[in-house]
Coordinates of C-alpha atoms in Angstrom, one line a residue:
X1 CA 0.0 0.0 0.0
X2 CA 1.5 3.3 -1.1
X3 CA 2.2 5.9 1.5
X4 CA 0.5 9.3 1.1
X5 CA 2.7 12.2 2.2
X6 CA 0.8 14.6 4.5
X7 CA 3.3 17.4 4.4
X8 CA 5.3 19.2 1.7
X9 CA 8.4 17.1 2.4
X10 CA 10.4 14.9 0.1
X11 CA 10.9 11.3 1.5
X12 CA 14.5 10.8 2.8
X13 CA 14.9 7.7 0.6
X14 CA 14.1 9.7 -2.7
X15 CA 17.3 9.9 -4.9
X16 CA 16.5 13.5 -5.7
X17 CA 16.7 14.3 -2.0
X18 CA 20.2 13.1 -1.8
X19 CA 21.7 15.3 -4.5
X20 CA 24.2 17.8 -3.4
X21 CA 23.6 21.5 -4.0
X22 CA 26.2 21.8 -6.8
X23 CA 24.5 19.1 -8.8
X24 CA 21.0 20.5 -8.2
X25 CA 22.2 23.8 -9.4
X26 CA 23.7 22.3 -12.5
X27 CA 20.4 20.4 -13.3
X28 CA 18.1 23.4 -12.6
X29 CA 20.4 25.6 -14.7
X30 CA 19.4 23.6 -17.7
X31 CA 15.8 24.8 -17.3
X32 CA 16.8 28.4 -16.8
X33 CA 17.2 28.8 -20.5
X34 CA 15.2 31.3 -22.5
X35 CA 16.8 30.1 -25.8
X36 CA 15.0 26.7 -25.5
X37 CA 12.5 26.0 -28.3
X38 CA 9.8 25.5 -25.6
X39 CA 10.2 29.1 -24.3
X40 CA 7.2 30.3 -26.3
X41 CA 4.9 27.6 -24.8
X42 CA 6.4 27.2 -21.3
X43 CA 8.6 30.1 -20.3
X44 CA 11.6 29.2 -18.2
X45 CA 10.5 31.5 -15.4
X46 CA 7.3 29.4 -15.0
X47 CA 9.4 26.2 -15.0
X48 CA 11.5 27.5 -12.2
X49 CA 8.4 28.5 -10.3
X50 CA 7.0 25.0 -10.5
X51 CA 10.3 23.5 -9.5
X52 CA 10.3 25.7 -6.4
X53 CA 6.9 24.3 -5.4
X54 CA 7.8 20.6 -5.5
X55 CA 8.9 20.4 -1.9
X56 CA 10.2 22.5 1.0
X57 CA 13.8 21.4 0.4
X58 CA 13.7 22.5 -3.3
X59 CA 11.9 25.7 -2.5
X60 CA 14.5 26.7 0.0
X61 CA 17.2 25.9 -2.5
X62 CA 15.5 27.8 -5.3
X63 CA 14.9 30.9 -3.2
X64 CA 18.6 30.9 -2.3
X65 CA 19.7 30.6 -6.0
X66 CA 19.5 34.1 -7.5
X67 CA 21.8 33.0 -10.4
X68 CA 18.9 30.9 -11.7
X69 CA 16.2 33.7 -11.5
X70 CA 18.4 36.3 -13.1
X71 CA 18.5 34.3 -16.4
X72 CA 14.7 34.1 -16.9
X73 CA 13.5 37.7 -17.1
X74 CA 11.1 37.2 -20.0
X75 CA 9.2 40.5 -20.1
X76 CA 6.8 39.1 -22.8
X77 CA 5.6 36.6 -20.2
X78 CA 5.7 38.9 -17.2
X79 CA 4.1 41.9 -18.8
X80 CA 0.7 40.8 -17.6
X81 CA 2.0 39.9 -14.1
X82 CA 3.7 42.9 -12.7
X83 CA 3.6 41.6 -9.1
X84 CA 5.2 38.3 -10.2
X85 CA 7.8 40.4 -12.1
X86 CA 8.7 42.3 -8.9
X87 CA 9.0 39.0 -7.1
X88 CA 11.3 37.5 -9.7
X89 CA 13.5 40.6 -9.7
X90 CA 13.6 40.4 -5.8
X91 CA 14.7 36.8 -6.1
X92 CA 17.7 37.8 -8.3
X93 CA 19.1 39.5 -5.2
X94 CA 20.9 42.3 -7.1
X95 CA 22.5 40.0 -9.7
X96 CA 22.9 41.2 -13.3
X97 CA 19.9 40.3 -15.5
X98 CA 19.2 38.3 -18.7
X99 CA 16.2 39.9 -20.3
X100 CA 14.2 38.7 -23.3
X101 CA 11.3 40.5 -25.0
X102 CA 9.6 38.8 -27.9
X103 CA 6.0 39.0 -29.2
X104 CA 4.7 41.6 -26.9
X105 CA 1.0 41.2 -26.0
X106 CA 0.3 43.6 -23.2
X107 CA -3.0 45.0 -24.3
X108 CA -2.1 46.6 -27.6
X109 CA 1.4 45.9 -29.0
X110 CA 2.3 49.5 -28.5
X111 CA 1.4 49.4 -24.8
X112 CA 3.4 46.2 -24.5
X113 CA 6.3 47.9 -26.2
X114 CA 6.2 50.8 -23.8
X115 CA 5.9 48.5 -20.8
X116 CA 9.0 46.6 -21.8
X117 CA 10.9 49.8 -22.4
X118 CA 9.8 51.2 -19.1
X119 CA 11.1 48.1 -17.3
X120 CA 14.3 48.1 -19.2
X121 CA 14.8 51.8 -18.3
X122 CA 14.2 50.9 -14.6
X123 CA 16.7 48.0 -14.5
X124 CA 19.0 49.2 -17.2
X125 CA 22.1 49.3 -15.1
X126 CA 21.6 45.6 -14.1
X127 CA 20.9 44.2 -17.6
X128 CA 23.8 42.0 -18.8
X129 CA 22.1 40.2 -21.7
X130 CA 19.3 41.7 -23.8
X131 CA 17.3 39.8 -26.5
X132 CA 14.7 42.2 -27.9
X133 CA 12.5 41.5 -30.9
X134 CA 9.9 44.2 -31.5
X135 CA 9.2 43.4 -35.2
X136 CA 5.7 42.3 -34.3
X137 CA 5.1 45.6 -32.5
X138 CA 3.4 48.5 -34.2
X139 CA 5.6 51.5 -33.4
X140 CA 2.8 53.9 -34.3
X141 CA 4.8 57.0 -33.6
X142 CA 8.3 58.2 -34.5
X143 CA 8.9 59.1 -30.8
X144 CA 8.4 55.4 -29.9
X145 CA 11.3 54.5 -32.2
X146 CA 13.3 57.4 -30.9
X147 CA 12.8 56.2 -27.3
X148 CA 14.5 52.9 -28.1
X149 CA 17.4 54.8 -29.7
X150 CA 17.6 57.0 -26.6
X151 CA 17.8 53.9 -24.4
X152 CA 20.8 52.8 -26.3
X153 CA 22.6 56.0 -25.6
X154 CA 22.6 55.4 -21.9
X155 CA 25.8 53.9 -20.2
X156 CA 25.4 50.2 -19.9
X157 CA 26.9 47.0 -18.5
X158 CA 25.6 45.0 -21.4
X159 CA 27.7 42.1 -22.5
X160 CA 25.3 40.7 -25.2
X161 CA 22.8 42.7 -27.2
X162 CA 20.4 41.3 -29.7
X163 CA 17.9 43.7 -31.1
X164 CA 15.5 42.9 -34.0
X165 CA 13.4 46.0 -34.5
X166 CA 11.5 48.2 -37.0
X167 CA 14.0 50.9 -36.2
X168 CA 16.8 51.4 -38.8
X169 CA 20.0 49.6 -38.0
X170 CA 21.9 52.9 -38.4
X171 CA 19.9 54.4 -35.5
X172 CA 20.4 51.4 -33.2
X173 CA 24.1 50.7 -33.5
X174 CA 25.4 51.7 -30.1
X175 CA 28.7 53.2 -31.3
X176 CA 27.5 56.7 -31.8
X177 CA 29.2 57.9 -28.6
X178 CA 32.3 56.4 -27.0
X179 CA 32.4 54.6 -23.7
X180 CA 28.8 53.5 -23.6
X181 CA 29.2 49.7 -23.8
X182 CA 32.7 48.9 -22.4
X183 CA 31.8 45.3 -21.6
X184 CA 30.0 44.4 -24.9
X185 CA 31.0 41.0 -26.2
X186 CA 28.4 40.3 -28.9
X187 CA 26.1 42.6 -30.9
X188 CA 23.3 41.5 -33.2
X189 CA 21.2 44.2 -34.8
X190 CA 18.6 43.4 -37.4
X191 CA 16.2 46.0 -38.9
X192 CA 12.9 45.0 -40.3
X193 CA 11.8 45.3 -44.0
X194 CA 9.2 47.6 -42.5
X195 CA 11.7 49.8 -40.8
X196 CA 11.3 53.5 -40.3
X197 CA 12.8 55.6 -43.1
X198 CA 15.1 58.4 -41.9
X199 CA 17.2 59.1 -38.8
X200 CA 15.3 59.1 -35.6
X201 CA 18.1 58.4 -33.2
X202 CA 20.9 60.7 -34.2
X203 CA 21.8 63.8 -36.1
X204 CA 23.0 62.8 -39.6
X205 CA 25.6 65.6 -39.5
X206 CA 27.4 64.2 -36.4
X207 CA 30.9 63.0 -37.0
X208 CA 31.1 59.4 -36.0
X209 CA 33.9 58.9 -33.4
X210 CA 36.4 56.1 -33.2
X211 CA 35.2 53.7 -30.5
X212 CA 37.1 50.8 -28.8
X213 CA 35.2 47.7 -27.8
X214 CA 38.0 45.7 -26.1
X215 CA 35.6 42.7 -25.4
X216 CA 33.7 42.6 -28.6
X217 CA 34.1 39.2 -30.3
X218 CA 31.1 39.1 -32.7
X219 CA 29.2 41.7 -34.7
X220 CA 26.1 40.8 -36.7
X221 CA 24.2 43.5 -38.6
X222 CA 21.3 42.8 -41.0
X223 CA 19.8 45.6 -43.1
X224 CA 16.9 45.9 -45.5
X225 CA 17.1 49.6 -46.3
X226 CA 19.8 51.2 -48.6
X227 CA 20.1 54.3 -46.4
X228 CA 21.4 52.2 -43.5
X229 CA 24.4 50.9 -45.4
X230 CA 26.7 53.9 -45.6
X231 CA 26.2 54.9 -42.0
X232 CA 26.7 51.3 -40.7
X233 CA 29.8 50.9 -42.8
X234 CA 31.1 54.2 -41.4
X235 CA 30.5 53.0 -37.9
X236 CA 32.2 49.7 -38.6
X237 CA 35.1 51.6 -40.0
X238 CA 35.4 53.5 -36.8
X239 CA 34.9 50.6 -34.4
X240 CA 38.0 48.8 -33.0
X241 CA 36.8 45.3 -31.7
X242 CA 38.6 42.6 -29.9
X243 CA 41.3 40.7 -31.9
X244 CA 39.5 37.7 -33.4
X245 CA 36.1 39.4 -33.7
X246 CA 33.9 37.9 -36.4
X247 CA 31.8 40.0 -38.6
X248 CA 28.4 38.9 -40.0
X249 CA 27.3 41.6 -42.3
X250 CA 24.0 41.0 -44.2
X251 CA 22.2 43.3 -46.6
X252 CA 19.0 42.2 -48.3
X253 CA 17.5 44.9 -50.5
X254 CA 14.1 44.3 -52.2
X255 CA 13.1 48.0 -52.4
X256 CA 13.5 50.1 -55.5
X257 CA 16.1 52.4 -54.0
X258 CA 19.6 53.0 -55.5
X259 CA 22.5 52.1 -53.2
X260 CA 24.6 55.2 -52.8
X261 CA 27.8 53.9 -51.1
X262 CA 31.3 55.3 -51.4
X263 CA 33.3 52.3 -52.7
X264 CA 36.1 53.4 -50.3
X265 CA 33.9 52.3 -47.4
X266 CA 34.1 48.7 -48.6
X267 CA 37.9 48.8 -48.9
X268 CA 38.1 50.3 -45.4
X269 CA 35.7 47.8 -43.7
X270 CA 36.1 44.4 -45.3
X271 CA 39.9 44.0 -45.1
X272 CA 39.9 45.5 -41.6
X273 CA 37.5 42.8 -40.3
X274 CA 39.1 40.0 -42.3
X275 CA 42.4 40.9 -40.6
X276 CA 40.7 41.3 -37.2
X277 CA 38.9 37.9 -37.5
X278 CA 41.9 36.0 -38.8
X279 CA 42.8 34.4 -35.4
X280 CA 39.4 32.9 -35.4
X281 CA 38.6 32.1 -39.0
X282 CA 42.1 30.7 -39.6
X283 CA 41.6 28.0 -37.0
X284 CA 41.6 24.4 -38.4
X285 CA 37.8 24.1 -37.9
X286 CA 37.1 26.9 -40.3
X287 CA 37.8 24.9 -43.5
X288 CA 34.8 25.7 -45.7
X289 CA 34.0 28.8 -47.8
X290 CA 31.2 30.1 -49.9
X291 CA 31.8 32.7 -52.6
X292 CA 29.0 34.0 -54.8
X293 CA 29.5 36.8 -57.3
X294 CA 26.5 37.7 -59.5
X295 CA 24.6 40.7 -60.8
X296 CA 22.4 40.5 -57.7
X297 CA 24.4 38.8 -55.0
X298 CA 27.9 39.3 -53.5
X299 CA 28.6 36.8 -50.7
X300 CA 31.8 35.8 -48.9
X301 CA 31.6 33.2 -46.1
X302 CA 34.2 31.4 -44.1
X303 CA 32.5 28.6 -42.2
X304 CA 33.4 26.1 -39.5
X305 CA 33.3 22.5 -40.6
X306 CA 30.8 21.4 -37.9
X307 CA 28.2 23.8 -39.3
X308 CA 25.8 22.6 -41.9
X309 CA 24.8 26.0 -43.2
X310 CA 25.4 29.7 -42.6
X311 CA 25.4 30.6 -38.9
X312 CA 26.2 33.7 -36.9
X313 CA 29.6 32.4 -36.0
X314 CA 30.6 32.4 -39.6
X315 CA 32.5 35.3 -41.1
X316 CA 30.1 36.6 -43.7
X317 CA 29.9 39.6 -45.9
X318 CA 26.7 39.5 -48.0
X319 CA 24.8 41.9 -50.2
X320 CA 21.7 40.6 -51.9
X321 CA 19.8 43.0 -54.2
X322 CA 16.7 42.2 -56.2
X323 CA 16.2 45.6 -57.9
X324 CA 19.6 46.6 -59.3
X325 CA 22.9 45.5 -60.7
X326 CA 26.0 45.0 -58.5
X327 CA 28.5 44.5 -61.3
X328 CA 30.1 47.8 -60.7
X329 CA 31.1 47.1 -57.1
X330 CA 32.1 43.5 -57.5
X331 CA 35.8 44.3 -58.5
X332 CA 36.0 46.6 -55.4
X333 CA 34.6 44.0 -53.0
X334 CA 36.8 41.2 -54.5
X335 CA 39.9 43.4 -54.2
X336 CA 39.2 43.7 -50.5
X337 CA 40.4 40.1 -49.8
X338 CA 43.1 40.0 -52.4
X339 CA 45.9 40.2 -49.9
X340 CA 44.5 37.4 -47.7
X341 CA 45.2 33.6 -47.9
X342 CA 43.1 31.0 -46.2
X343 CA 45.5 28.1 -46.2
X344 CA 43.2 25.8 -44.1
X345 CA 40.1 26.2 -46.3
X346 CA 39.7 23.0 -48.3
X347 CA 36.0 23.1 -49.4
X348 CA 34.7 25.9 -51.6
X349 CA 31.2 26.5 -53.0
X350 CA 31.7 28.9 -55.8
X351 CA 29.3 30.8 -58.1
X352 CA 30.7 33.4 -60.5
X353 CA 28.2 34.8 -63.0
X354 CA 29.6 38.2 -64.2
X355 CA 28.7 39.6 -67.6
X356 CA 32.1 41.2 -68.2
X357 CA 34.6 38.3 -69.0
X358 CA 37.6 40.3 -67.8
X359 CA 35.9 40.9 -64.4
X360 CA 35.1 37.2 -64.1
X361 CA 38.7 36.2 -64.9
X362 CA 40.0 38.8 -62.4
X363 CA 37.7 37.6 -59.7
X364 CA 38.7 33.9 -60.2
X365 CA 42.3 34.9 -60.2
X366 CA 41.9 36.5 -56.8
X367 CA 39.8 33.6 -55.5
X368 CA 42.5 31.1 -56.6
X369 CA 45.1 33.1 -54.8
X370 CA 43.0 33.6 -51.6
X371 CA 42.1 29.9 -51.3
X372 CA 45.3 28.0 -52.4
X373 CA 44.4 24.7 -50.6
X374 CA 41.0 23.9 -52.1
X375 CA 40.5 20.1 -52.5
X376 CA 36.7 20.0 -52.8
X377 CA 34.9 22.4 -55.2
X378 CA 31.2 22.8 -55.8
X379 CA 30.1 24.8 -58.8
X380 CA 27.3 25.1 -61.4
X381 CA 27.7 24.9 -65.1
X382 CA 28.2 28.6 -65.8
X383 CA 30.9 28.8 -63.1
X384 CA 32.6 25.7 -64.5
X385 CA 32.8 27.4 -67.9
X386 CA 34.2 30.5 -66.3
X387 CA 36.9 28.5 -64.6
X388 CA 37.8 26.8 -67.9
X389 CA 38.1 30.2 -69.6
X390 CA 40.3 31.4 -66.8
X391 CA 42.3 28.2 -67.0
X392 CA 42.9 28.8 -70.7
X393 CA 44.2 32.3 -70.0
X394 CA 47.0 31.4 -67.6
X395 CA 50.0 29.1 -67.8
X396 CA 49.5 27.3 -64.5
X397 CA 46.9 24.9 -63.0
X398 CA 44.0 26.7 -61.3
X399 CA 43.0 25.1 -58.0
X400 CA 46.0 22.9 -58.3
X401 CA 45.2 20.7 -55.2
X402 CA 41.6 19.8 -56.4
X403 CA 40.5 16.2 -55.8
X404 CA 36.8 16.4 -56.2
X405 CA 34.5 18.7 -58.2
X406 CA 30.7 18.7 -57.7
X407 CA 29.3 20.2 -60.9
X408 CA 25.5 20.9 -60.9
X409 CA 23.6 21.8 -64.1
X410 CA 26.5 21.3 -66.4
X411 CA 27.1 19.2 -69.4
X412 CA 29.7 16.4 -70.0
X413 CA 31.1 18.6 -72.8
X414 CA 31.9 21.4 -70.2
X415 CA 33.6 18.7 -68.1
X416 CA 35.6 17.5 -71.1
X417 CA 36.7 21.0 -72.0
X418 CA 37.9 21.8 -68.4
X419 CA 39.8 18.5 -68.2
X420 CA 41.5 19.2 -71.5
X421 CA 42.5 22.6 -70.3
X422 CA 43.9 21.2 -67.0
X423 CA 45.8 18.4 -68.7
X424 CA 47.3 20.9 -71.1
X425 CA 48.8 22.6 -68.1
X426 CA 50.2 19.3 -66.7
X427 CA 47.4 18.3 -64.3
X428 CA 46.5 14.6 -64.0
X429 CA 43.0 13.6 -64.7
X430 CA 43.4 10.8 -62.2
X431 CA 43.6 13.3 -59.4
X432 CA 40.1 14.8 -60.0
X433 CA 36.7 13.1 -59.3
X434 CA 33.5 14.6 -60.7
X435 CA 30.1 14.4 -59.0
X436 CA 27.3 14.9 -61.5
X437 CA 23.5 14.4 -61.7
X438 CA 21.9 11.5 -63.6
X439 CA 20.4 13.9 -66.2
X440 CA 23.9 15.1 -67.0
X441 CA 24.8 11.6 -68.3
X442 CA 23.2 12.0 -71.8
X443 CA 26.4 13.1 -73.6
X444 CA 28.8 11.2 -71.4
X445 CA 30.3 9.6 -74.5
X446 CA 32.5 12.7 -74.9
X447 CA 34.4 11.7 -71.8
X448 CA 35.5 8.4 -73.5
X449 CA 39.2 8.3 -73.4
X450 CA 39.9 10.0 -70.0
X451 CA 41.5 7.0 -68.4
X452 CA 41.1 6.9 -64.6
X453 CA 38.4 9.6 -64.4
X454 CA 36.1 9.1 -61.4
X455 CA 32.4 9.9 -61.7
X456 CA 30.1 10.1 -58.7
X457 CA 26.4 10.0 -59.4
X458 CA 24.4 12.4 -57.2
X459 CA 21.1 11.3 -55.8
X460 CA 18.2 13.8 -55.2
X461 CA 19.2 14.0 -51.5
X462 CA 22.8 14.7 -52.4
X463 CA 21.9 17.6 -54.6
X464 CA 20.4 19.6 -51.7
X465 CA 23.5 19.3 -49.5
X466 CA 23.9 15.7 -48.2
X467 CA 27.1 13.8 -48.6
X468 CA 27.5 11.4 -51.5
X469 CA 26.9 7.8 -50.3
X470 CA 28.5 5.8 -53.1
X471 CA 30.9 6.6 -55.9
X472 CA 31.9 4.5 -58.9
X473 CA 35.5 4.5 -60.3
X474 CA 35.3 4.2 -64.1
X475 CA 38.1 3.7 -66.5
X476 CA 36.5 5.6 -69.4
X477 CA 39.0 4.4 -72.0
X478 CA 37.7 0.8 -71.6
X479 CA 34.0 1.5 -71.5
X480 CA 31.6 1.3 -74.4
X481 CA 29.1 4.1 -73.6
X482 CA 26.3 2.1 -75.3
X483 CA 26.3 -0.2 -72.3
X484 CA 25.6 2.6 -69.8
X485 CA 22.4 2.3 -67.8
X486 CA 21.5 4.4 -64.8
X487 CA 18.8 5.1 -62.3
X488 CA 18.5 7.5 -59.4
X489 CA 20.8 5.5 -57.1
X490 CA 23.3 3.6 -59.2
X491 CA 25.2 3.2 -62.5
X492 CA 26.0 -0.1 -64.1
X493 CA 29.0 -0.4 -66.4
X494 CA 29.6 -3.4 -68.7
X495 CA 33.3 -3.5 -67.7
X496 CA 35.3 -2.8 -65.7
X497 CA 33.1 -2.5 -62.6
X498 CA 34.7 -1.2 -59.4
X499 CA 32.5 -0.2 -56.4
X500 CA 33.9 1.8 -53.4
X501 CA 32.4 4.0 -50.6
X502 CA 33.5 7.6 -50.5
X503 CA 32.3 10.6 -48.4
X504 CA 32.3 13.9 -50.2
X505 CA 31.5 17.4 -49.1
X506 CA 29.2 19.2 -51.6

């Protein structure tokens, strides 16, 4: 017969009752996490409250653990419970605060916005981490936007700032005055496609001062409005971050406004931050790169190998424009990383679609110099053709260390022409393996005679980023193309037939 506890007391024999304070703190710290995916449904502050009501032992422990309560100040949840907010702040016992504000719903969104701002103003000196997303908030008056900007001109002990807002990035960047954020380690500012137009937080005639951020190790700025770009570049030009600081600079322009940016700003900012980030992005783990140069997109990424796609810890410089041509600034941007060499980068995803042939050749020449250790290359058909044209124009082997090429949307004829160009410069066909799609096999007969060429057939999954599961080594000189049969997962050759497993990055 089970025993019914009449008091709020954990039985002595319960394993949880035997845990030491250090282990309990470590366990409960896992729940004090406002970044968890469940935060929108079950805020961490409510989880801590329920834990504190399990038993008298845990309650005493929780009330004596301000380091837990300081990490769960979710003003979106506490906006409708002002008394509970006061109690949570009391339980922090003067510790610095981690504050999150997302999806405000305190009456109207404008009222919620003002409530959050009033609480931040009240506890501003104690805020260490701020994650603020007001994109769902209707900032109905310009002075609401100006109030947020004014808050960011107050001295602060902030170490991490993340601000996703309808206010222009140029107005939010807290580098307008020196000495405001001496402890800042990371900054993430993202304006909304519905941002306010115009300066609401500063006088556009102010001279932007030089500012030191001795602890700043990551900067992310995302912009959707052309008028933000020059000011943010000027600020970045005048900021001195910590050695090893990684820049994540994103511009996505869908509005029909002309970008009026002094090209000198690119040459002042991009090389500076490449040099600054070099202790980080030259580590062995950063061995992947993405370079895209088209009329609409300029993108440079240096990625860590354990990341499947672009993340905030990448070095990234991206300009994505739907409405106008970027051809004129491509040579300027490419020239910015001309003097750098990333010897540890082995994997490169490359797109070069530039109308002027001389610009394409110049860009590829710089890319070949910047990434001398590329062993795995992913390209499309047009880029493959541009590489072949570049290869024909020089007397050395381009990407001389290549072992695998993943070529999407290209023809066997393009592969043949590139191989001929490389062999003419002394490269061995045996050293390069091609990965292609099944629908590229139609004219494979043109590759007959390239002894030792390796072809890898990409499945549908492989084409969206997964590794190649199986590769087939084919001696093309001994194969009659009429015997080739293929489906989505394998190729059968009359003879010889050699199967082997191989993992490829694509």
